[in-house]
PDB file of C-alpha atoms in Angstrom:
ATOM      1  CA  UNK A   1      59.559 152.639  79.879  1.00  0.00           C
ATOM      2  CA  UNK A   2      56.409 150.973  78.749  1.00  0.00           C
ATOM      3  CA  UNK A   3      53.059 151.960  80.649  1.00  0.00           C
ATOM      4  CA  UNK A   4      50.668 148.672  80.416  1.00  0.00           C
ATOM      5  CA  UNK A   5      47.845 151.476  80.221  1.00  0.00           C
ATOM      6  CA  UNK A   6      48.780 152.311  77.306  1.00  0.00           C
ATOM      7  CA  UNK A   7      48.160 148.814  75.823  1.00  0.00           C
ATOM      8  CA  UNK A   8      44.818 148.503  76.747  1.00  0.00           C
ATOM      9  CA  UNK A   9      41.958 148.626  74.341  1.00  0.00           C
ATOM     10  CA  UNK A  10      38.645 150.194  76.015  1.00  0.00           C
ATOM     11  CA  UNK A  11      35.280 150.259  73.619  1.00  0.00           C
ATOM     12  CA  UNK A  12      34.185 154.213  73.157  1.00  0.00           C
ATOM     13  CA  UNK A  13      30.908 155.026  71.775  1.00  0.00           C
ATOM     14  CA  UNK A  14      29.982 158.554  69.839  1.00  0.00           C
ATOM     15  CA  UNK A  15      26.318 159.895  71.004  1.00  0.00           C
ATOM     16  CA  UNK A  16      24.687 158.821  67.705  1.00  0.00           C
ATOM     17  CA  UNK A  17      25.778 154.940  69.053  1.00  0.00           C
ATOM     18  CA  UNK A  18      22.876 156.002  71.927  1.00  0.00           C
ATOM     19  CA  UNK A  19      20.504 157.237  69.127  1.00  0.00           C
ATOM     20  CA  UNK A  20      20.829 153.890  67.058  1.00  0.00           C
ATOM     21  CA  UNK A  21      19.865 151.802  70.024  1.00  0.00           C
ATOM     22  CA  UNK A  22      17.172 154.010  70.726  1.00  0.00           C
ATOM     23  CA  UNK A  23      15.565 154.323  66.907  1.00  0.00           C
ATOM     24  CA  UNK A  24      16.500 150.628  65.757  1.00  0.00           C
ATOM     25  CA  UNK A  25      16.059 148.396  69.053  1.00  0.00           C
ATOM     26  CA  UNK A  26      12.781 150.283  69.983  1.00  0.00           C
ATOM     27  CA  UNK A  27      10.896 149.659  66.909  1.00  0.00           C
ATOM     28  CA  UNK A  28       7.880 152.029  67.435  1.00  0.00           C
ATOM     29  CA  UNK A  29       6.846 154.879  69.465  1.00  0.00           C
ATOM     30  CA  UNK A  30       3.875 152.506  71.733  1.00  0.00           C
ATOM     31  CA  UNK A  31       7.038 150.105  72.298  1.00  0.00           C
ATOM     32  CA  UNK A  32       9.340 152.983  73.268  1.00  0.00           C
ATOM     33  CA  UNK A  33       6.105 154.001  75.676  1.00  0.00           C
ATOM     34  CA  UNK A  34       5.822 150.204  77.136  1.00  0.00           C
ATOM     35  CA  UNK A  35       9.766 149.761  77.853  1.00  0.00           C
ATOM     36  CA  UNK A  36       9.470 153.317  80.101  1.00  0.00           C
ATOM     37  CA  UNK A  37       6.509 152.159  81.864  1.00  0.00           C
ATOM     38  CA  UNK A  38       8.299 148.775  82.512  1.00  0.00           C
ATOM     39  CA  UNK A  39      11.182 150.693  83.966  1.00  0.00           C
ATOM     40  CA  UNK A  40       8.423 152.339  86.567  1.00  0.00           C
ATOM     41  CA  UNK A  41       7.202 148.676  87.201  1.00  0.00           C
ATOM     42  CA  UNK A  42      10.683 147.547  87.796  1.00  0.00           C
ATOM     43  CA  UNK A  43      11.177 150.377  90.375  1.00  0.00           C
ATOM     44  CA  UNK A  44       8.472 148.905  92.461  1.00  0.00           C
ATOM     45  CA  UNK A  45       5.631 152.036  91.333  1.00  0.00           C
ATOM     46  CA  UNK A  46       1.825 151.093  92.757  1.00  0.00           C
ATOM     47  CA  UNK A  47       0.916 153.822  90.746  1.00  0.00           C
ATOM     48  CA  UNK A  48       2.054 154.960  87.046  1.00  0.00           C
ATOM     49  CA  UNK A  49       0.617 157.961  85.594  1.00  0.00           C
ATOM     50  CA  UNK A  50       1.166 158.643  82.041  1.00  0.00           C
ATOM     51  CA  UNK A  51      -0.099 162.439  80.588  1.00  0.00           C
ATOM     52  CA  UNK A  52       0.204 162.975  76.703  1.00  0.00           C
ATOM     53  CA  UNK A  53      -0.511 167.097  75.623  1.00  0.00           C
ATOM     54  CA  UNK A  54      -0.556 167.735  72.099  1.00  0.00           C
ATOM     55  CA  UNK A  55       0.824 163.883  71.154  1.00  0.00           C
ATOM     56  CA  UNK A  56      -0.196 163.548  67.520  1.00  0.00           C
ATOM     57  CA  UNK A  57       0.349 167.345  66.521  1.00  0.00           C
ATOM     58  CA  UNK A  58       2.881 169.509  65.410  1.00  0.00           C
ATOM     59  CA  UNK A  59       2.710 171.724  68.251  1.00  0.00           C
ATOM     60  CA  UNK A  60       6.244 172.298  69.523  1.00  0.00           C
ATOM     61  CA  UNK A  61       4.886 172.001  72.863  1.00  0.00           C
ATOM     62  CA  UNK A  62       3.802 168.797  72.418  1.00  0.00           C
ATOM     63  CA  UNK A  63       5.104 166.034  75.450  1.00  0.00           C
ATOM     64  CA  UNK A  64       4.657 162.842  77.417  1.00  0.00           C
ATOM     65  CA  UNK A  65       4.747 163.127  81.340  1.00  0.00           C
ATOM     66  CA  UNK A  66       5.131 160.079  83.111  1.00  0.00           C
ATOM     67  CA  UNK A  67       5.084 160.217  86.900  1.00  0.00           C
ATOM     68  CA  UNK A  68       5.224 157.200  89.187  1.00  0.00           C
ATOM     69  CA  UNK A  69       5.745 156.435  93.370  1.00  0.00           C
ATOM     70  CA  UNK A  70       8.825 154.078  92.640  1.00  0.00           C
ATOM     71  CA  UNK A  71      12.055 154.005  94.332  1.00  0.00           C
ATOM     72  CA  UNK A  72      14.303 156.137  92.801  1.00  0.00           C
ATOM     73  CA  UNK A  73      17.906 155.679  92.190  1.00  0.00           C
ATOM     74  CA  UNK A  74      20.979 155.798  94.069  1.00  0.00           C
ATOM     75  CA  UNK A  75      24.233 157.831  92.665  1.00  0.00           C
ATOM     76  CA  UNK A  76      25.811 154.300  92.982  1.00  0.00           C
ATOM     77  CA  UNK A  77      22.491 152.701  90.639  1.00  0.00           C
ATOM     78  CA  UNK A  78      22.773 155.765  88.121  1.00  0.00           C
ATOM     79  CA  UNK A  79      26.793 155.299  87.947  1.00  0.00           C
ATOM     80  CA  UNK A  80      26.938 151.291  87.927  1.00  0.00           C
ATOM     81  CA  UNK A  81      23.893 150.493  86.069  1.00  0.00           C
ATOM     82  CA  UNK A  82      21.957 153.083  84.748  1.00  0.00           C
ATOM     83  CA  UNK A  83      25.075 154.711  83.251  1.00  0.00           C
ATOM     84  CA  UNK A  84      26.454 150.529  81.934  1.00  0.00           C
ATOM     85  CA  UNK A  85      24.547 150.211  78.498  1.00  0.00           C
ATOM     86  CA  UNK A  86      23.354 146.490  78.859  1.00  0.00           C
ATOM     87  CA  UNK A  87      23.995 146.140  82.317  1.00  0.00           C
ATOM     88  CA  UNK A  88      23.533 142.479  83.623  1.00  0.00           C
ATOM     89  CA  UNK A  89      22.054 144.339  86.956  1.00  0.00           C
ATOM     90  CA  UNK A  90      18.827 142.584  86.144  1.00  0.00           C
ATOM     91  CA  UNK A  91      19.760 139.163  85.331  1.00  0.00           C
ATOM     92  CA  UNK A  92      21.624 139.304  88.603  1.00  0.00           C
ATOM     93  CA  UNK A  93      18.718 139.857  90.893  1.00  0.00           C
ATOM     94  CA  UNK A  94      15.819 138.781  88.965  1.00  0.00           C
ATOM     95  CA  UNK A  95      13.528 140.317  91.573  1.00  0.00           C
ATOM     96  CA  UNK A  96      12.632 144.038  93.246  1.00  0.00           C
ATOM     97  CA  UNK A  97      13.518 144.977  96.634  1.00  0.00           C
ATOM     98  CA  UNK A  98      11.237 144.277  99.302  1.00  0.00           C
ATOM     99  CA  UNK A  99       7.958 144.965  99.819  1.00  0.00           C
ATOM    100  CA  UNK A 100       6.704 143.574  96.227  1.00  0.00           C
ATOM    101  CA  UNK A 101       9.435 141.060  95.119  1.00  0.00           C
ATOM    102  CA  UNK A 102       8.331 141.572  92.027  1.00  0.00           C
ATOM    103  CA  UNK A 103       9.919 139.543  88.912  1.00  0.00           C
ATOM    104  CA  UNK A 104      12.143 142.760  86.628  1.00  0.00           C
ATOM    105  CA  UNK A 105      10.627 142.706  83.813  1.00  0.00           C
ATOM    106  CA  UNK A 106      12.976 145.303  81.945  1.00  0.00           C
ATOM    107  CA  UNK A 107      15.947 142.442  80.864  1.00  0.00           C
ATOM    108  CA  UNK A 108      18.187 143.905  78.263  1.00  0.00           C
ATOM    109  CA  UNK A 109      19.245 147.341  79.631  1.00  0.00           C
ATOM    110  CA  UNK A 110      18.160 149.884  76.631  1.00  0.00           C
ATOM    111  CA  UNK A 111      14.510 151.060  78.496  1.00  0.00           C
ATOM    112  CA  UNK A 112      16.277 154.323  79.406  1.00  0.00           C
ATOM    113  CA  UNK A 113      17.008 154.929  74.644  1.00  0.00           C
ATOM    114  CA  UNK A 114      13.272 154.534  74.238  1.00  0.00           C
ATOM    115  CA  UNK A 115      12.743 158.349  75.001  1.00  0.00           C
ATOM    116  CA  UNK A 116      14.888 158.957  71.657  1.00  0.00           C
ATOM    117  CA  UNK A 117      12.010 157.042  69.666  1.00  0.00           C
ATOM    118  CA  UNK A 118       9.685 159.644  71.364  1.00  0.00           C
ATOM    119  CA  UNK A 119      11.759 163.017  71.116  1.00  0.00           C
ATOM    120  CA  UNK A 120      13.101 165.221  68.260  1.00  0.00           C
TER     121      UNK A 120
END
């Protein structure tokens, strides 16, 4: 017997897919920077602080710490929208929870691949 599962066609994406987005969307390294401090905006941070050690050289060591109050995620928010590449999460509810109501100003879903732009 045919199993209709069978016949349907799901979209699968090899790892590089992820690197693409990352090194074509975000065009430069101050970009890939701005769309991770967005996503601490968009989590409703007061306070962003952004730590660069050995940026610029070709120490090994070399990294960018940033460290905000926002509200984190739930395992529901990493699984249904952190984990959907474009996810329409934002367009949805165009503002942050309560207290600040702020409007999101992270829109197309991709924030999260600027860190490839920034790594090795």
């Amino acid at each position: 017997m045919n199993n209709p599962e069978e016949n349907i066609l799901k979209w699968r994406f090899d790892v590089s897919t992820f690197r693409l987005i990352g090194r074509e969307l975000i065009t430069d390294r101050i970009t890939a920077l701005f769309e991770l401090v967005k996503n601490c905006y968009d989590a409703n941070a007061q306070n962003v602080n952004v730590e660069f050690y050995n940026v610029g050289t070709k120490n090994p060591n070399s990294k960018i710490i940033i460290r905000d109050d926002g509200l984190g995620m739930t395992l529901s928010d990493i699984k249904d929208k952190w984990m959907v590449v474009g996810t329409a999460s934002k367009r949805k509810e165009l503002y942050s929870p309560e207290p600040y109501k702020r409007r999101y100003v992270g829109e197309k879903g991709i924030g999260r691949f600027a860190v490839d732009k920034l790594g090795k």
